[in-house]
Amino acid sequence: MKKLPIAIAICAACLSAPSYAEIRINGFASIVGGKTLDDDSSLYGYDNDISFKNESVFALQLSAALQDKLSATAQIVARGENDFDAEFEWAYLTYEFTDELQLSAGKMRVPFYRYSDFLDVGYAYRWVRPPQSVYNIPFSTYEGLSLLHTSQLGDWDSTVQVIYGGYDGTIAVVSVNGDTELNDIAGINWTLSYDWFSARAAYFVADTSIAIENDTPTGVALNELEEALRNAGFVDQANNIAVDEDDGSFLALGVSIDYNNLLFDAEYTEFEVDNSALAKQTQYYTSVGYRMDEWIVHLTYENNDDKHESNRYNALPAVPPLNQGINLVLEGSKAKSNVYTIGTRYDFHPSAALKVDFSRFKDDISDTETDVIAVAVDLVF
């Protein structure tokens, strides 16, 4: 973990000078078991053998209020999918200029979504997992700065967050683990709320580079096509396959309602990396729930549509073999699917909840369906 020194420095700030700092330790956990209901199928990391490891997580968060409006926060997370190896998910310092304005620096969560700050805290939402058609960006943290401003706009509560930083790691996009550099991540996240209603909008950009490795059939095909294009002198077309210092953008819109016993959430996102083999991704979900004392029942619909613009096709009509190769690559990155989820949550303890979700995933490209059921116990402490 090459980022470990940052986390160690934050922890040192938390644990040093105990007479000057009040240290608070909180934690959360999710024990999740699930399986698909179909042979030879997989979804959300599950197959038809039940697993309690894939989505289970344990975490501790250390917070220290230091002198002169300075605080330090570190979060250590152990995920079942990583054999419960503990890693520092967050590690940052915060300085409060005023009660309304604060600046944070370090490793933090990117505020892509409505539930980004609580992405791993299953107790914070009604599903076993947030809708994956939308919550699918393969990284969630960055290293840099965050400026947060809270205010009142008439009767509305306003929260504006501006971020800047970068990400350096490996993510699974085309390759299983492609070396990834996201430089100059910059963006804004604005949330307005009034009583039982809230709305948010977010927009982020980044200079995006993702190495395509030969560890998947798609990766091999992309690399062979890029090499063939370069060898034939078609440099621009080759550059439109590679993901190398291309402009990436992410847009998110969302609304949330918690009115009496009625719950409603909806989010819409767009993700695009210009001039690359990655298709433009458009996703949304709508979810309605109803609260009955300690129980919540809910129904969620998700939709995902990944495709390239039509003007990307037939880039080399004068060279049929290469033209066909480009078209096949663009067509191969298409994805179209929808998911229905029905579930329930039971708060059997002031700090714990039992959840059951049944999801049906429909792939419109292959015309196949996959069902998965999951049971979770979420707790905070």
Short mmCIF file of C-alpha atoms in Angstrom, two decimals:
data_model
loop_
_atom_site.label_atom_id
_atom_site.label_comp_id
_atom_site.label_asym_id
_atom_site.label_seq_id
_atom_site.Cartn_x
_atom_site.Cartn_y
_atom_site.Cartn_z
CA MET A 1 0.00 0.00 0.00
CA LYS A 2 2.04 2.91 -1.25
CA LYS A 3 -0.45 5.40 0.25
CA LEU A 4 0.14 4.08 3.77
CA PRO A 5 2.45 6.94 4.92
CA ILE A 6 -0.40 9.43 4.52
CA ALA A 7 -2.68 7.29 6.66
CA ILE A 8 0.04 6.78 9.27
CA ALA A 9 0.55 10.54 9.47
CA ILE A 10 -3.16 11.10 10.05
CA CYS A 11 -3.27 8.40 12.73
CA ALA A 12 -0.24 9.94 14.38
CA ALA A 13 -2.11 13.22 14.53
CA CYS A 14 -5.10 11.42 16.05
CA LEU A 15 -3.12 9.53 18.66
CA SER A 16 -0.47 12.07 19.70
CA ALA A 17 -0.90 14.69 22.40
CA PRO A 18 -3.84 12.97 24.12
CA SER A 19 -4.23 15.81 26.59
CA TYR A 20 -5.13 18.16 23.74
CA ALA A 21 -7.35 15.93 21.60
CA GLU A 22 -10.60 14.14 22.23
CA ILE A 23 -10.48 10.89 20.24
CA ARG A 24 -13.72 9.26 19.17
CA ILE A 25 -13.89 5.73 17.76
CA ASN A 26 -16.91 4.53 15.81
CA GLY A 27 -17.46 1.46 13.73
CA PHE A 28 -19.82 -0.31 11.39
CA ALA A 29 -20.19 -3.75 9.91
CA SER A 30 -22.25 -5.68 7.40
CA ILE A 31 -22.54 -9.46 7.37
CA VAL A 32 -24.01 -10.35 3.99
CA GLY A 33 -24.86 -13.72 2.52
CA GLY A 34 -26.14 -14.26 -1.00
CA LYS A 35 -26.39 -16.54 -4.01
CA THR A 36 -27.80 -16.60 -7.51
CA LEU A 37 -30.84 -18.75 -8.19
CA ASP A 38 -29.60 -19.89 -11.59
CA ASP A 39 -26.92 -22.40 -12.53
CA ASP A 40 -23.87 -21.13 -14.40
CA SER A 41 -24.65 -17.48 -13.69
CA SER A 42 -23.11 -14.77 -11.54
CA LEU A 43 -24.20 -11.35 -10.32
CA TYR A 44 -22.72 -8.90 -7.81
CA GLY A 45 -19.91 -11.39 -7.21
CA TYR A 46 -22.25 -14.27 -6.34
CA ASP A 47 -22.79 -17.59 -8.10
CA ASN A 48 -25.15 -20.44 -7.23
CA ASP A 49 -23.09 -21.36 -4.16
CA ILE A 50 -23.99 -19.26 -1.15
CA SER A 51 -21.26 -16.89 0.04
CA PHE A 52 -21.00 -14.78 3.19
CA LYS A 53 -17.74 -13.19 2.13
CA ASN A 54 -18.31 -11.22 -1.05
CA GLU A 55 -20.12 -8.15 0.36
CA SER A 56 -19.34 -8.40 4.07
CA VAL A 57 -17.34 -5.56 5.59
CA PHE A 58 -15.98 -4.41 8.97
CA ALA A 59 -14.68 -0.89 9.64
CA LEU A 60 -13.43 1.48 12.33
CA GLN A 61 -13.35 5.25 12.13
CA LEU A 62 -11.09 7.37 14.33
CA SER A 63 -11.83 11.08 14.75
CA ALA A 64 -9.84 13.53 16.82
CA ALA A 65 -10.79 17.13 17.57
CA LEU A 66 -7.46 18.93 17.81
CA GLN A 67 -6.79 22.47 18.94
CA ASP A 68 -7.64 25.62 16.97
CA LYS A 69 -10.48 24.25 14.80
CA LEU A 70 -8.38 21.38 13.45
CA SER A 71 -9.55 17.76 13.33
CA ALA A 72 -8.26 14.48 11.94
CA THR A 73 -10.22 11.51 10.59
CA ALA A 74 -9.09 8.03 9.55
CA GLN A 75 -11.22 5.09 8.46
CA ILE A 76 -9.94 1.52 8.33
CA VAL A 77 -11.98 -0.96 6.29
CA ALA A 78 -11.70 -4.75 5.97
CA ARG A 79 -13.68 -6.25 3.07
CA GLY A 80 -14.56 -9.89 2.65
CA GLU A 81 -13.80 -9.74 -1.08
CA ASN A 82 -10.21 -8.83 -0.09
CA ASP A 83 -9.92 -11.61 2.50
CA PHE A 84 -10.66 -9.00 5.21
CA ASP A 85 -7.26 -7.35 4.78
CA ALA A 86 -7.55 -3.99 6.53
CA GLU A 87 -6.82 -0.86 4.50
CA PHE A 88 -7.08 2.86 5.12
CA GLU A 89 -10.12 4.00 3.13
CA TRP A 90 -10.03 7.59 4.43
CA ALA A 91 -7.27 9.64 6.05
CA TYR A 92 -7.62 13.41 6.12
CA LEU A 93 -7.32 16.61 8.14
CA THR A 94 -10.04 19.26 8.38
CA TYR A 95 -9.76 22.92 9.32
CA GLU A 96 -12.91 24.90 10.16
CA PHE A 97 -12.58 28.53 9.10
CA THR A 98 -16.10 29.22 10.37
CA ASP A 99 -19.15 27.19 11.34
CA GLU A 100 -20.16 27.30 7.65
CA LEU A 101 -16.82 26.81 5.86
CA GLN A 102 -14.23 24.02 6.21
CA LEU A 103 -11.28 22.73 4.22
CA SER A 104 -10.15 19.09 4.22
CA ALA A 105 -6.95 17.59 2.83
CA GLY A 106 -5.91 13.95 2.43
CA LYS A 107 -7.57 10.78 1.17
CA MET A 108 -11.35 11.16 0.97
CA ARG A 109 -14.49 9.84 -0.68
CA VAL A 110 -15.45 11.30 -4.07
CA PRO A 111 -19.04 12.63 -3.70
CA PHE A 112 -20.35 10.96 -6.85
CA TYR A 113 -23.68 9.87 -5.39
CA ARG A 114 -26.41 10.62 -2.88
CA TYR A 115 -25.04 7.95 -0.53
CA SER A 116 -21.32 8.37 -1.28
CA ASP A 117 -20.41 9.34 2.28
CA PHE A 118 -22.19 6.23 3.56
CA LEU A 119 -21.31 3.89 0.71
CA ASP A 120 -19.96 1.15 3.00
CA VAL A 121 -22.35 1.82 5.89
CA GLY A 122 -25.20 -0.53 5.03
CA TYR A 123 -27.16 0.65 8.07
CA ALA A 124 -27.55 4.08 6.40
CA TYR A 125 -29.83 2.91 3.58
CA ARG A 126 -32.68 0.46 3.03
CA TRP A 127 -31.13 -1.87 0.42
CA VAL A 128 -28.61 -4.64 0.97
CA ARG A 129 -26.48 -2.68 -1.55
CA PRO A 130 -27.13 0.64 -3.32
CA PRO A 131 -28.47 0.24 -6.89
CA GLN A 132 -25.45 -1.06 -8.79
CA SER A 133 -26.52 0.18 -12.22
CA VAL A 134 -25.79 3.69 -10.90
CA TYR A 135 -23.30 3.00 -8.10
CA ASN A 136 -20.82 1.39 -10.48
CA ILE A 137 -17.80 3.71 -10.75
CA PRO A 138 -14.90 1.29 -10.00
CA PHE A 139 -13.18 3.61 -7.52
CA SER A 140 -14.55 5.74 -4.71
CA THR A 141 -11.69 7.76 -3.16
CA TYR A 142 -9.20 10.41 -4.20
CA GLU A 143 -6.29 12.29 -2.66
CA GLY A 144 -6.53 16.04 -2.59
CA LEU A 145 -8.62 18.89 -1.22
CA SER A 146 -12.27 19.41 -0.36
CA LEU A 147 -13.90 22.76 0.40
CA LEU A 148 -17.30 22.45 2.08
CA HIS A 149 -19.73 25.34 2.57
CA THR A 150 -23.08 25.09 4.36
CA SER A 151 -25.64 27.91 4.43
CA GLN A 152 -29.31 28.84 4.48
CA LEU A 153 -31.04 29.99 1.28
CA GLY A 154 -34.33 31.21 2.66
CA ASP A 155 -35.96 28.11 4.15
CA TRP A 156 -33.61 25.75 2.29
CA ASP A 157 -30.44 24.15 3.63
CA SER A 158 -27.61 24.41 1.11
CA THR A 159 -24.42 22.34 1.05
CA VAL A 160 -21.80 23.00 -1.61
CA GLN A 161 -18.66 20.90 -1.89
CA VAL A 162 -15.80 21.62 -4.29
CA ILE A 163 -13.01 19.07 -4.71
CA TYR A 164 -9.64 18.85 -6.44
CA GLY A 165 -7.11 16.04 -6.48
CA GLY A 166 -6.13 12.80 -8.16
CA TYR A 167 -6.29 9.01 -8.09
CA ASP A 168 -3.53 6.51 -8.78
CA GLY A 169 -4.34 2.82 -8.53
CA THR A 170 -5.83 -0.13 -10.38
CA ILE A 171 -9.44 -0.49 -11.45
CA ALA A 172 -11.39 -3.10 -13.39
CA VAL A 173 -12.84 -1.57 -16.55
CA VAL A 174 -11.67 -3.51 -19.60
CA SER A 175 -8.82 -5.27 -17.82
CA VAL A 176 -9.13 -7.16 -14.56
CA ASN A 177 -6.76 -4.67 -12.94
CA GLY A 178 -5.75 -1.81 -15.20
CA ASP A 179 -3.20 0.70 -13.92
CA THR A 180 -5.14 3.95 -13.69
CA GLU A 181 -4.17 7.60 -13.29
CA LEU A 182 -6.83 10.26 -12.88
CA ASN A 183 -5.14 13.64 -12.75
CA ASP A 184 -6.73 17.01 -12.04
CA ILE A 185 -9.96 15.59 -10.67
CA ALA A 186 -12.12 18.65 -10.14
CA GLY A 187 -15.80 19.07 -9.49
CA ILE A 188 -18.70 20.38 -7.49
CA ASN A 189 -21.50 18.75 -5.54
CA TRP A 190 -24.51 20.85 -4.49
CA THR A 191 -27.34 19.63 -2.26
CA LEU A 192 -30.49 21.57 -1.39
CA SER A 193 -32.91 20.28 1.23
CA TYR A 194 -36.15 21.49 2.74
CA ASP A 195 -37.91 19.50 5.42
CA TRP A 196 -38.77 16.14 3.75
CA PHE A 197 -37.34 16.91 0.30
CA SER A 198 -33.76 17.14 -0.99
CA ALA A 199 -32.18 17.49 -4.42
CA ARG A 200 -28.58 17.33 -5.57
CA ALA A 201 -26.45 17.89 -8.64
CA ALA A 202 -22.79 16.98 -9.15
CA TYR A 203 -20.30 17.34 -11.99
CA PHE A 204 -16.69 16.16 -12.13
CA VAL A 205 -13.93 16.10 -14.71
CA ALA A 206 -10.55 14.36 -14.80
CA ASP A 207 -7.59 13.74 -17.10
CA THR A 208 -8.03 9.98 -17.52
CA SER A 209 -5.47 7.27 -18.33
CA ILE A 210 -6.29 3.56 -17.99
CA ALA A 211 -3.89 0.84 -19.11
CA ILE A 212 -5.59 -1.93 -21.08
CA GLU A 213 -3.89 -5.19 -20.15
CA ASN A 214 -4.00 -8.49 -22.04
CA ASP A 215 -5.78 -10.26 -19.18
CA THR A 216 -9.23 -10.46 -20.82
CA PRO A 217 -10.35 -11.34 -24.35
CA THR A 218 -11.61 -7.77 -24.77
CA GLY A 219 -8.27 -6.36 -23.63
CA VAL A 220 -6.38 -8.54 -26.11
CA ALA A 221 -8.68 -7.48 -28.96
CA LEU A 222 -8.33 -3.78 -28.13
CA ASN A 223 -4.54 -3.92 -27.91
CA GLU A 224 -4.24 -5.88 -31.17
CA LEU A 225 -6.49 -3.38 -32.97
CA GLU A 226 -4.60 -0.38 -31.58
CA GLU A 227 -1.27 -1.90 -32.67
CA ALA A 228 -2.63 -2.68 -36.16
CA LEU A 229 -3.90 0.88 -36.57
CA ARG A 230 -0.56 2.39 -35.50
CA ASN A 231 1.41 0.07 -37.77
CA ALA A 232 -0.82 1.10 -40.67
CA GLY A 233 -0.24 4.79 -39.92
CA PHE A 234 -3.72 5.56 -38.56
CA VAL A 235 -2.49 7.27 -35.40
CA ASP A 236 -5.65 9.28 -34.70
CA GLN A 237 -7.84 6.19 -34.89
CA ALA A 238 -5.41 4.30 -32.63
CA ASN A 239 -5.53 7.15 -30.12
CA ASN A 240 -9.32 6.88 -30.13
CA ILE A 241 -8.97 3.30 -28.86
CA ALA A 242 -6.40 3.95 -26.12
CA VAL A 243 -7.44 5.57 -22.83
CA ASP A 244 -4.47 7.88 -22.47
CA GLU A 245 -4.83 11.38 -21.02
CA ASP A 246 -8.38 11.65 -22.32
CA ASP A 247 -11.02 13.99 -20.93
CA GLY A 248 -13.36 12.18 -18.55
CA SER A 249 -16.58 13.62 -17.15
CA PHE A 250 -19.25 12.54 -14.69
CA LEU A 251 -22.70 14.09 -14.18
CA ALA A 252 -25.17 13.18 -11.43
CA LEU A 253 -28.67 14.38 -10.56
CA GLY A 254 -30.81 13.13 -7.71
CA VAL A 255 -33.86 13.70 -5.54
CA SER A 256 -34.86 12.19 -2.22
CA ILE A 257 -38.17 12.27 -0.30
CA ASP A 258 -38.84 11.14 3.26
CA TYR A 259 -42.46 12.17 3.87
CA ASN A 260 -44.26 10.63 6.80
CA ASN A 261 -43.89 6.91 6.04
CA LEU A 262 -43.22 7.29 2.31
CA LEU A 263 -39.65 7.05 1.00
CA PHE A 264 -38.50 7.87 -2.52
CA ASP A 265 -35.06 8.10 -4.12
CA ALA A 266 -34.01 8.64 -7.73
CA GLU A 267 -30.59 9.25 -9.25
CA TYR A 268 -29.42 9.75 -12.84
CA THR A 269 -25.77 9.61 -13.90
CA GLU A 270 -23.69 9.98 -17.05
CA PHE A 271 -20.04 8.94 -17.37
CA GLU A 272 -17.90 9.45 -20.47
CA VAL A 273 -14.24 9.36 -21.48
CA ASP A 274 -13.83 11.23 -24.76
CA ASN A 275 -11.95 9.69 -27.69
CA SER A 276 -11.52 6.25 -26.14
CA ALA A 277 -12.81 2.69 -26.45
CA LEU A 278 -14.99 3.23 -23.37
CA ALA A 279 -18.65 3.68 -24.20
CA LYS A 280 -20.68 6.56 -22.80
CA GLN A 281 -22.58 5.25 -19.78
CA THR A 282 -26.07 6.43 -18.88
CA GLN A 283 -27.81 5.04 -15.81
CA TYR A 284 -30.68 5.80 -13.48
CA TYR A 285 -32.78 4.23 -10.76
CA THR A 286 -36.01 5.00 -8.98
CA SER A 287 -36.88 3.50 -5.63
CA VAL A 288 -39.99 3.72 -3.47
CA GLY A 289 -40.30 2.50 0.09
CA TYR A 290 -42.87 2.45 2.85
CA ARG A 291 -42.07 2.55 6.59
CA MET A 292 -44.19 0.59 9.07
CA ASP A 293 -42.74 1.07 12.56
CA GLU A 294 -39.51 -0.98 12.51
CA TRP A 295 -40.18 -2.36 9.02
CA ILE A 296 -39.50 -0.92 5.56
CA VAL A 297 -40.60 -2.54 2.31
CA HIS A 298 -39.21 -1.24 -0.96
CA LEU A 299 -39.21 -1.66 -4.72
CA THR A 300 -36.42 -0.40 -7.01
CA TYR A 301 -36.02 -0.20 -10.77
CA GLU A 302 -32.60 0.36 -12.39
CA ASN A 303 -31.63 0.99 -16.01
CA ASN A 304 -28.22 1.00 -17.68
CA ASP A 305 -27.40 1.96 -21.28
CA ASP A 306 -23.76 2.05 -22.50
CA LYS A 307 -23.08 2.94 -26.13
CA HIS A 308 -20.91 5.02 -28.45
CA GLU A 309 -22.22 7.88 -30.55
CA SER A 310 -23.11 6.84 -34.09
CA ASN A 311 -20.43 9.13 -35.60
CA ARG A 312 -17.74 6.93 -34.02
CA TYR A 313 -18.58 4.07 -36.41
CA ASN A 314 -17.14 3.56 -39.91
CA ALA A 315 -14.06 5.64 -39.19
CA LEU A 316 -12.02 3.94 -41.96
CA PRO A 317 -14.39 2.95 -44.78
CA ALA A 318 -11.47 2.86 -47.24
CA VAL A 319 -9.78 0.06 -45.23
CA PRO A 320 -12.52 -2.55 -44.68
CA PRO A 321 -10.59 -4.91 -42.32
CA LEU A 322 -9.58 -2.11 -39.94
CA ASN A 323 -12.96 -0.42 -40.30
CA GLN A 324 -14.66 -3.65 -39.31
CA GLY A 325 -12.29 -4.04 -36.35
CA ILE A 326 -13.15 -0.56 -35.07
CA ASN A 327 -16.87 -1.20 -35.45
CA LEU A 328 -16.60 -4.52 -33.61
CA VAL A 329 -14.74 -2.89 -30.72
CA LEU A 330 -17.33 -0.11 -30.43
CA GLU A 331 -20.20 -2.56 -30.68
CA GLY A 332 -18.58 -4.87 -28.14
CA SER A 333 -18.55 -2.13 -25.49
CA LYS A 334 -22.32 -1.71 -25.65
CA ALA A 335 -24.36 -2.71 -22.62
CA LYS A 336 -28.06 -2.44 -21.95
CA SER A 337 -29.74 -3.86 -18.89
CA ASN A 338 -32.32 -3.33 -16.20
CA VAL A 339 -32.79 -4.58 -12.65
CA TYR A 340 -35.84 -5.00 -10.45
CA THR A 341 -35.28 -5.32 -6.70
CA ILE A 342 -37.85 -6.00 -4.01
CA GLY A 343 -36.78 -6.07 -0.42
CA THR A 344 -37.45 -5.44 3.23
CA ARG A 345 -35.59 -4.02 6.20
CA TYR A 346 -36.31 -4.76 9.86
CA ASP A 347 -34.70 -2.62 12.57
CA PHE A 348 -34.59 -5.27 15.29
CA HIS A 349 -32.16 -3.20 17.42
CA PRO A 350 -31.49 0.55 17.81
CA SER A 351 -28.11 0.00 16.11
CA ALA A 352 -28.77 -2.98 13.86
CA ALA A 353 -30.99 -3.96 10.94
CA LEU A 354 -31.86 -7.16 9.12
CA LYS A 355 -32.39 -6.92 5.34
CA VAL A 356 -33.52 -9.26 2.58
CA ASP A 357 -33.30 -8.30 -1.12
CA PHE A 358 -34.33 -10.20 -4.24
CA SER A 359 -32.98 -8.78 -7.54
CA ARG A 360 -33.65 -9.80 -11.13
CA PHE A 361 -31.07 -8.61 -13.66
CA LYS A 362 -32.09 -8.57 -17.33
CA ASP A 363 -29.36 -8.26 -19.97
CA ASP A 364 -31.01 -6.85 -23.09
CA ILE A 365 -27.97 -7.57 -25.26
CA SER A 366 -27.78 -11.30 -24.56
CA ASP A 367 -31.48 -11.60 -23.64
CA THR A 368 -30.68 -13.41 -20.39
CA GLU A 369 -31.91 -13.04 -16.83
CA THR A 370 -30.12 -13.63 -13.54
CA ASP A 371 -31.77 -13.73 -10.12
CA VAL A 372 -29.91 -13.14 -6.87
CA ILE A 373 -31.07 -13.16 -3.27
CA ALA A 374 -29.12 -11.63 -0.40
CA VAL A 375 -29.58 -11.40 3.38
CA ALA A 376 -27.68 -8.86 5.46
CA VAL A 377 -27.26 -7.77 9.05
CA ASP A 378 -26.00 -4.17 9.22
CA LEU A 379 -24.86 -2.55 12.45
CA VAL A 380 -23.18 0.59 13.74
CA PHE A 381 -21.29 0.96 17.01
#
